[in-house]
């Protein structure tokens, strides 16, 4: 699939595509009550509407997804999703504005709702497990003083990543990198049967004892060689390098309130790196279900 596909230009085909993503067997389920006793409504003003025979409420393919209450046509939703899925370093709202022909505010909000859809789109079970290495590492993004003559440079923001070797990543913005916060993240996201791999930072010392094993990487090439390549945090570092290229090249300045959502975006692309762009976009589209993100809520977060 590429951007010449009709679903990105034809509203009826876009609607059908979303319909089949939600209800692959062609039988819609009422998002209000879960009933399968539904019917397509007739009449021009009710195009795309279904009526539930049980709760008597109406719904569309958007109801109960992040697309609900959006006035953006469905083919633009699909195009925006595909563009974010296909762009290795992400895409700025400014570029999305130009490519979709919508206002900046619309593009910005659209992108954030798509990031919300990425959250947990691949499931949210624990990382790692027996005989599995999970690297935990932290980095700092943003905060460049360049091109900011009138404002003080923003402080660098910490991101902690938990990465399975040859597997999935989960990254988080952490306001304060301290033992308490970091332990909370690790124990809720990593199976305790895993072998934890961290740097020598004290924040990992105690939590390390709660795992099947804990190795501390001293950043020297010599140790990497003597342990047969086992003690390293290269997987986390590779993830961070993509994240940082995205921050520098695409998003420039991620506001602290939304940094967690950008983390979801880079996680999702990393975790689906084996997939083609169309399959990755399909995962995101499926993730739109059962989620809401209202402008009021996102605006409050930004304030
Ligand atoms: Zn119903």
Tab-separated table of C-alpha atoms and ligand atoms in Angstrom:
chain	number	residue	atom	x	y	z
A	1	UNK	CA	0.000	0.000	0.000
A	2	UNK	CA	1.217	3.520	-0.854
A	3	UNK	CA	-0.323	6.992	-0.911
A	4	UNK	CA	-1.792	6.537	-4.390
A	5	UNK	CA	-4.285	4.046	-2.917
A	6	UNK	CA	-7.916	5.218	-3.402
A	7	UNK	CA	-8.606	5.093	0.382
A	8	UNK	CA	-6.456	8.229	0.722
A	9	UNK	CA	-8.539	10.223	-1.782
A	10	UNK	CA	-12.017	8.696	-1.959
A	11	UNK	CA	-14.209	9.204	1.117
A	12	UNK	CA	-16.482	6.207	0.449
A	13	UNK	CA	-13.497	3.885	0.033
A	14	UNK	CA	-11.912	5.323	3.179
A	15	UNK	CA	-15.090	4.663	5.137
A	16	UNK	CA	-15.253	1.084	3.844
A	17	UNK	CA	-11.602	0.547	4.793
A	18	UNK	CA	-12.227	1.725	8.361
A	19	UNK	CA	-15.450	-0.314	8.544
A	20	UNK	CA	-13.567	-3.518	7.646
A	21	UNK	CA	-10.766	-2.682	10.092
A	22	UNK	CA	-13.309	-2.397	12.914
A	23	UNK	CA	-15.590	-5.199	11.848
A	24	UNK	CA	-13.594	-7.606	9.652
A	25	UNK	CA	-16.535	-10.004	9.223
A	26	UNK	CA	-18.709	-7.151	7.917
A	27	UNK	CA	-21.073	-7.292	10.911
A	28	UNK	CA	-20.993	-4.035	12.879
A	29	UNK	CA	-21.234	-4.161	16.656
A	30	UNK	CA	-22.981	-1.282	18.415
A	31	UNK	CA	-20.271	0.800	20.188
A	32	UNK	CA	-22.859	1.894	22.777
A	33	UNK	CA	-24.213	-1.465	23.978
A	34	UNK	CA	-22.275	-4.181	22.141
A	35	UNK	CA	-25.310	-5.531	20.302
A	36	UNK	CA	-24.880	-7.065	16.844
A	37	UNK	CA	-28.515	-6.391	15.952
A	38	UNK	CA	-27.847	-3.306	13.868
A	39	UNK	CA	-28.933	-1.989	10.500
A	40	UNK	CA	-27.723	0.547	7.962
A	41	UNK	CA	-29.849	3.686	7.975
A	42	UNK	CA	-31.368	4.848	4.710
A	43	UNK	CA	-31.650	8.377	3.401
A	44	UNK	CA	-29.075	10.882	2.270
A	45	UNK	CA	-28.711	12.740	5.561
A	46	UNK	CA	-28.012	9.471	7.348
A	47	UNK	CA	-25.291	8.247	5.016
A	48	UNK	CA	-22.730	6.180	6.910
A	49	UNK	CA	-25.018	5.783	9.914
A	50	UNK	CA	-26.087	2.615	11.605
A	51	UNK	CA	-28.986	2.126	13.992
A	52	UNK	CA	-28.845	-0.293	16.878
A	53	UNK	CA	-32.058	-2.308	17.204
A	54	UNK	CA	-31.414	-2.875	20.908
A	55	UNK	CA	-30.421	0.483	22.404
A	56	UNK	CA	-31.940	2.450	19.462
A	57	UNK	CA	-28.842	4.661	19.339
A	58	UNK	CA	-27.084	5.664	16.129
A	59	UNK	CA	-23.416	5.224	15.317
A	60	UNK	CA	-20.851	5.562	12.533
A	61	UNK	CA	-17.412	4.037	11.948
A	62	UNK	CA	-16.000	6.944	13.990
A	63	UNK	CA	-18.112	6.347	17.122
A	64	UNK	CA	-16.026	5.162	20.076
A	65	UNK	CA	-12.683	5.934	18.410
A	66	UNK	CA	-10.268	8.876	18.479
A	67	UNK	CA	-11.970	10.011	15.233
A	68	UNK	CA	-15.268	10.658	16.973
A	69	UNK	CA	-16.324	14.316	16.895
A	70	UNK	CA	-13.622	15.121	14.338
A	71	UNK	CA	-14.718	16.984	11.223
A	72	UNK	CA	-11.664	15.887	9.272
A	73	UNK	CA	-12.694	13.624	6.356
A	74	UNK	CA	-11.880	9.955	6.858
A	75	UNK	CA	-9.552	9.786	3.845
A	76	UNK	CA	-7.405	12.489	5.458
A	77	UNK	CA	-7.373	10.546	8.719
A	78	UNK	CA	-6.110	7.514	6.822
A	79	UNK	CA	-3.514	9.546	4.945
A	80	UNK	CA	-2.237	11.184	8.138
A	81	UNK	CA	-2.024	7.752	9.804
A	82	UNK	CA	-0.137	6.308	6.848
A	83	UNK	CA	2.288	9.248	6.733
A	84	UNK	CA	3.080	8.944	10.457
A	85	UNK	CA	3.412	5.170	10.107
A	86	UNK	CA	5.736	5.460	7.113
A	87	UNK	CA	7.999	8.292	8.271
A	88	UNK	CA	10.949	6.935	10.217
A	89	UNK	CA	11.561	10.191	12.069
A	90	UNK	CA	7.934	11.247	12.354
A	91	UNK	CA	6.249	14.171	10.662
A	92	UNK	CA	5.732	17.655	12.009
A	93	UNK	CA	2.261	19.179	12.271
A	94	UNK	CA	3.537	21.931	9.974
A	95	UNK	CA	4.300	19.455	7.209
A	96	UNK	CA	1.041	17.582	7.853
A	97	UNK	CA	-0.806	20.908	7.487
A	98	UNK	CA	0.662	21.383	3.997
A	99	UNK	CA	0.272	17.782	2.846
A	100	UNK	CA	-3.329	17.413	4.015
A	101	UNK	CA	-4.583	20.924	3.291
A	102	UNK	CA	-5.911	21.498	6.822
A	103	UNK	CA	-5.149	24.211	9.380
A	104	UNK	CA	-2.127	23.922	11.643
A	105	UNK	CA	-4.324	23.459	14.696
A	106	UNK	CA	-6.240	20.647	12.991
A	107	UNK	CA	-3.018	18.961	11.855
A	108	UNK	CA	-1.485	19.237	15.316
A	109	UNK	CA	-4.494	17.754	17.065
A	110	UNK	CA	-4.858	15.051	14.409
A	111	UNK	CA	-1.260	13.926	14.936
A	112	UNK	CA	-1.705	13.771	18.690
A	113	UNK	CA	-4.855	11.683	18.367
A	114	UNK	CA	-3.007	9.269	16.074
A	115	UNK	CA	-0.235	9.031	18.706
A	116	UNK	CA	-2.918	8.269	21.295
A	117	UNK	CA	-4.070	5.418	19.038
A	118	UNK	CA	-0.507	4.058	19.028
A	119	UNK	CA	-0.569	3.688	22.807
A	120	UNK	CA	-0.844	-0.004	23.648
A	121	UNK	CA	-1.783	-0.844	20.050
A	122	UNK	CA	0.381	-3.966	20.249
A	123	UNK	CA	-0.862	-4.999	23.688
A	124	UNK	CA	0.514	-3.983	27.062
A	125	UNK	CA	1.732	-7.185	28.675
A	126	UNK	CA	5.086	-7.121	30.484
A	127	UNK	CA	8.351	-6.964	28.539
A	128	UNK	CA	10.923	-9.703	28.897
A	129	UNK	CA	10.542	-13.037	30.659
A	130	UNK	CA	12.752	-16.036	31.473
A	131	UNK	CA	16.089	-16.044	29.631
A	132	UNK	CA	15.400	-12.613	28.199
A	133	UNK	CA	17.569	-9.527	28.565
A	134	UNK	CA	15.819	-6.196	29.073
A	135	UNK	CA	17.994	-3.104	28.861
A	136	UNK	CA	16.967	-0.054	30.888
A	137	UNK	CA	18.654	3.204	30.022
A	138	UNK	CA	18.006	6.921	30.155
A	139	UNK	CA	18.729	9.797	27.827
A	140	UNK	CA	18.005	13.501	27.618
A	141	UNK	CA	16.295	15.190	24.682
A	142	UNK	CA	15.739	18.783	23.592
A	143	UNK	CA	17.104	21.822	25.311
A	144	UNK	CA	19.247	23.156	22.471
A	145	UNK	CA	19.925	26.880	22.806
A	146	UNK	CA	20.375	27.274	19.029
A	147	UNK	CA	17.988	29.608	17.170
A	148	UNK	CA	16.446	30.812	20.342
A	149	UNK	CA	17.739	34.324	20.766
A	150	UNK	CA	14.715	35.637	22.598
A	151	UNK	CA	13.960	32.755	24.899
A	152	UNK	CA	15.950	30.920	27.477
A	153	UNK	CA	16.822	27.443	26.257
A	154	UNK	CA	14.374	24.804	27.475
A	155	UNK	CA	15.717	22.323	29.973
A	156	UNK	CA	16.610	18.912	28.655
A	157	UNK	CA	13.947	16.301	29.337
A	158	UNK	CA	14.673	12.794	30.488
A	159	UNK	CA	13.422	9.714	28.665
A	160	UNK	CA	13.811	6.237	30.139
A	161	UNK	CA	13.618	3.302	27.732
A	162	UNK	CA	13.047	-0.355	28.568
A	163	UNK	CA	14.107	-2.496	25.625
A	164	UNK	CA	14.042	-6.241	25.068
A	165	UNK	CA	16.966	-7.478	23.037
A	166	UNK	CA	15.610	-8.390	19.592
A	167	UNK	CA	12.191	-7.339	20.850
A	168	UNK	CA	10.013	-4.468	21.901
A	169	UNK	CA	10.698	-1.113	23.496
A	170	UNK	CA	8.662	1.000	25.884
A	171	UNK	CA	9.869	4.516	26.561
A	172	UNK	CA	8.700	7.103	29.053
A	173	UNK	CA	9.223	10.719	29.868
A	174	UNK	CA	10.361	11.000	33.475
A	175	UNK	CA	10.348	14.397	35.151
A	176	UNK	CA	12.874	13.230	37.751
A	177	UNK	CA	15.214	10.350	37.132
A	178	UNK	CA	15.370	8.955	40.636
A	179	UNK	CA	15.310	5.429	42.048
A	180	UNK	CA	11.649	5.605	43.074
A	181	UNK	CA	10.276	6.715	39.695
A	182	UNK	CA	12.527	4.422	37.721
A	183	UNK	CA	11.691	1.400	39.909
A	184	UNK	CA	7.969	2.088	39.407
A	185	UNK	CA	8.386	2.041	35.637
A	186	UNK	CA	10.551	-1.047	35.592
A	187	UNK	CA	8.466	-3.245	37.885
A	188	UNK	CA	5.188	-2.386	36.164
A	189	UNK	CA	6.551	-2.972	32.661
A	190	UNK	CA	9.136	-5.726	32.930
A	191	UNK	CA	8.608	-9.367	33.898
A	192	UNK	CA	10.676	-10.112	37.038
A	193	UNK	CA	12.002	-13.318	35.464
A	194	UNK	CA	14.019	-11.120	33.058
A	195	UNK	CA	17.693	-10.297	33.232
A	196	UNK	CA	18.022	-6.553	33.703
A	197	UNK	CA	20.882	-4.704	31.981
A	198	UNK	CA	21.599	-1.147	33.095
A	199	UNK	CA	24.409	1.344	33.403
A	200	UNK	CA	26.222	1.937	36.689
A	201	UNK	CA	23.746	4.609	37.830
A	202	UNK	CA	22.586	4.187	41.431
A	203	UNK	CA	18.934	4.462	40.401
A	204	UNK	CA	19.057	0.844	39.182
A	205	UNK	CA	20.922	-0.768	42.076
A	206	UNK	CA	18.018	-1.736	44.337
A	207	UNK	CA	15.461	-2.525	41.643
A	208	UNK	CA	18.050	-4.784	40.009
A	209	UNK	CA	17.807	-7.157	42.993
A	210	UNK	CA	14.128	-7.752	42.253
A	211	UNK	CA	14.969	-9.424	38.938
A	212	UNK	CA	16.285	-12.847	37.969
A	213	UNK	CA	19.593	-11.186	37.188
A	214	UNK	CA	21.111	-7.744	36.923
A	215	UNK	CA	24.215	-6.766	34.998
A	216	UNK	CA	25.802	-3.365	35.139
A	217	UNK	CA	27.450	-2.078	31.999
A	218	UNK	CA	30.618	-0.147	32.529
A	219	UNK	CA	31.048	1.820	29.374
A	220	UNK	CA	34.246	0.283	28.196
A	221	UNK	CA	34.833	-1.683	25.029
A	222	UNK	CA	37.132	-4.028	26.958
A	223	UNK	CA	34.312	-5.370	29.102
A	224	UNK	CA	32.084	-5.842	26.077
A	225	UNK	CA	34.730	-8.102	24.603
A	226	UNK	CA	35.494	-10.053	27.796
A	227	UNK	CA	31.813	-10.889	28.449
A	228	UNK	CA	31.317	-12.185	24.917
A	229	UNK	CA	29.178	-9.224	23.929
A	230	UNK	CA	26.571	-9.849	26.646
A	231	UNK	CA	27.060	-6.758	28.793
A	232	UNK	CA	26.020	-3.798	26.692
A	233	UNK	CA	23.123	-1.418	26.243
A	234	UNK	CA	23.431	-1.037	22.491
A	235	UNK	CA	19.767	-1.899	21.892
A	236	UNK	CA	18.599	1.012	24.036
A	237	UNK	CA	21.215	3.270	22.499
A	238	UNK	CA	20.025	2.406	18.979
A	239	UNK	CA	16.476	3.299	19.950
A	240	UNK	CA	17.606	6.582	21.486
A	241	UNK	CA	19.527	7.520	18.366
A	242	UNK	CA	16.321	7.238	16.268
A	243	UNK	CA	14.361	9.180	18.896
A	244	UNK	CA	16.970	11.927	18.948
A	245	UNK	CA	17.107	12.206	15.176
A	246	UNK	CA	13.325	12.637	15.291
A	247	UNK	CA	13.581	15.326	17.943
A	248	UNK	CA	16.308	17.230	16.142
A	249	UNK	CA	15.143	16.719	12.567
A	250	UNK	CA	11.369	16.738	12.871
A	251	UNK	CA	9.909	17.924	16.123
A	252	UNK	CA	12.654	20.368	17.192
A	253	UNK	CA	10.961	21.197	20.438
A	254	UNK	CA	8.696	18.684	22.113
A	255	UNK	CA	6.710	20.206	24.900
A	256	UNK	CA	7.068	18.404	28.187
A	257	UNK	CA	3.313	17.806	28.409
A	258	UNK	CA	3.295	15.850	25.151
A	259	UNK	CA	6.687	14.150	25.255
A	260	UNK	CA	5.107	10.905	26.482
A	261	UNK	CA	2.928	10.807	23.386
A	262	UNK	CA	5.951	11.260	21.106
A	263	UNK	CA	7.556	8.363	22.979
A	264	UNK	CA	4.511	6.215	22.066
A	265	UNK	CA	5.060	7.157	18.414
A	266	UNK	CA	8.721	6.141	18.341
A	267	UNK	CA	7.953	2.984	20.353
A	268	UNK	CA	5.256	1.918	17.908
A	269	UNK	CA	7.427	2.368	14.834
A	270	UNK	CA	10.313	0.533	16.507
A	271	UNK	CA	8.089	-2.330	17.650
A	272	UNK	CA	6.663	-2.782	14.154
A	273	UNK	CA	10.001	-2.366	12.348
A	274	UNK	CA	9.581	-5.794	10.705
A	275	UNK	CA	6.226	-4.736	9.156
A	276	UNK	CA	5.601	-2.865	5.919
A	277	UNK	CA	4.061	0.610	6.125
A	278	UNK	CA	0.529	-0.596	5.316
A	279	UNK	CA	0.554	-3.217	8.076
A	280	UNK	CA	1.943	-0.680	10.550
A	281	UNK	CA	-0.821	1.782	9.621
A	282	UNK	CA	-3.383	-1.020	10.088
A	283	UNK	CA	-2.108	-1.617	13.647
A	284	UNK	CA	-2.526	2.093	14.421
A	285	UNK	CA	-6.009	2.209	12.893
A	286	UNK	CA	-7.067	-0.717	15.076
A	287	UNK	CA	-5.583	1.119	18.078
A	288	UNK	CA	-7.987	4.014	17.503
A	289	UNK	CA	-10.863	1.966	18.893
A	290	UNK	CA	-11.988	2.435	22.464
A	291	UNK	CA	-9.985	5.640	22.921
A	292	UNK	CA	-10.861	9.294	23.130
A	293	UNK	CA	-8.755	12.400	23.263
A	294	UNK	CA	-10.652	15.628	23.460
A	295	UNK	CA	-9.142	18.957	22.601
A	296	UNK	CA	-10.124	20.213	26.039
A	297	UNK	CA	-8.106	17.430	27.668
A	298	UNK	CA	-5.032	17.820	25.474
A	299	UNK	CA	-5.134	21.596	25.878
A	300	UNK	CA	-5.276	21.273	29.645
A	301	UNK	CA	-2.239	19.022	29.529
A	302	UNK	CA	-0.351	21.625	27.533
A	303	UNK	CA	-1.252	24.503	29.866
B	1	LIG	ZN1	-26.755	-0.494	20.989
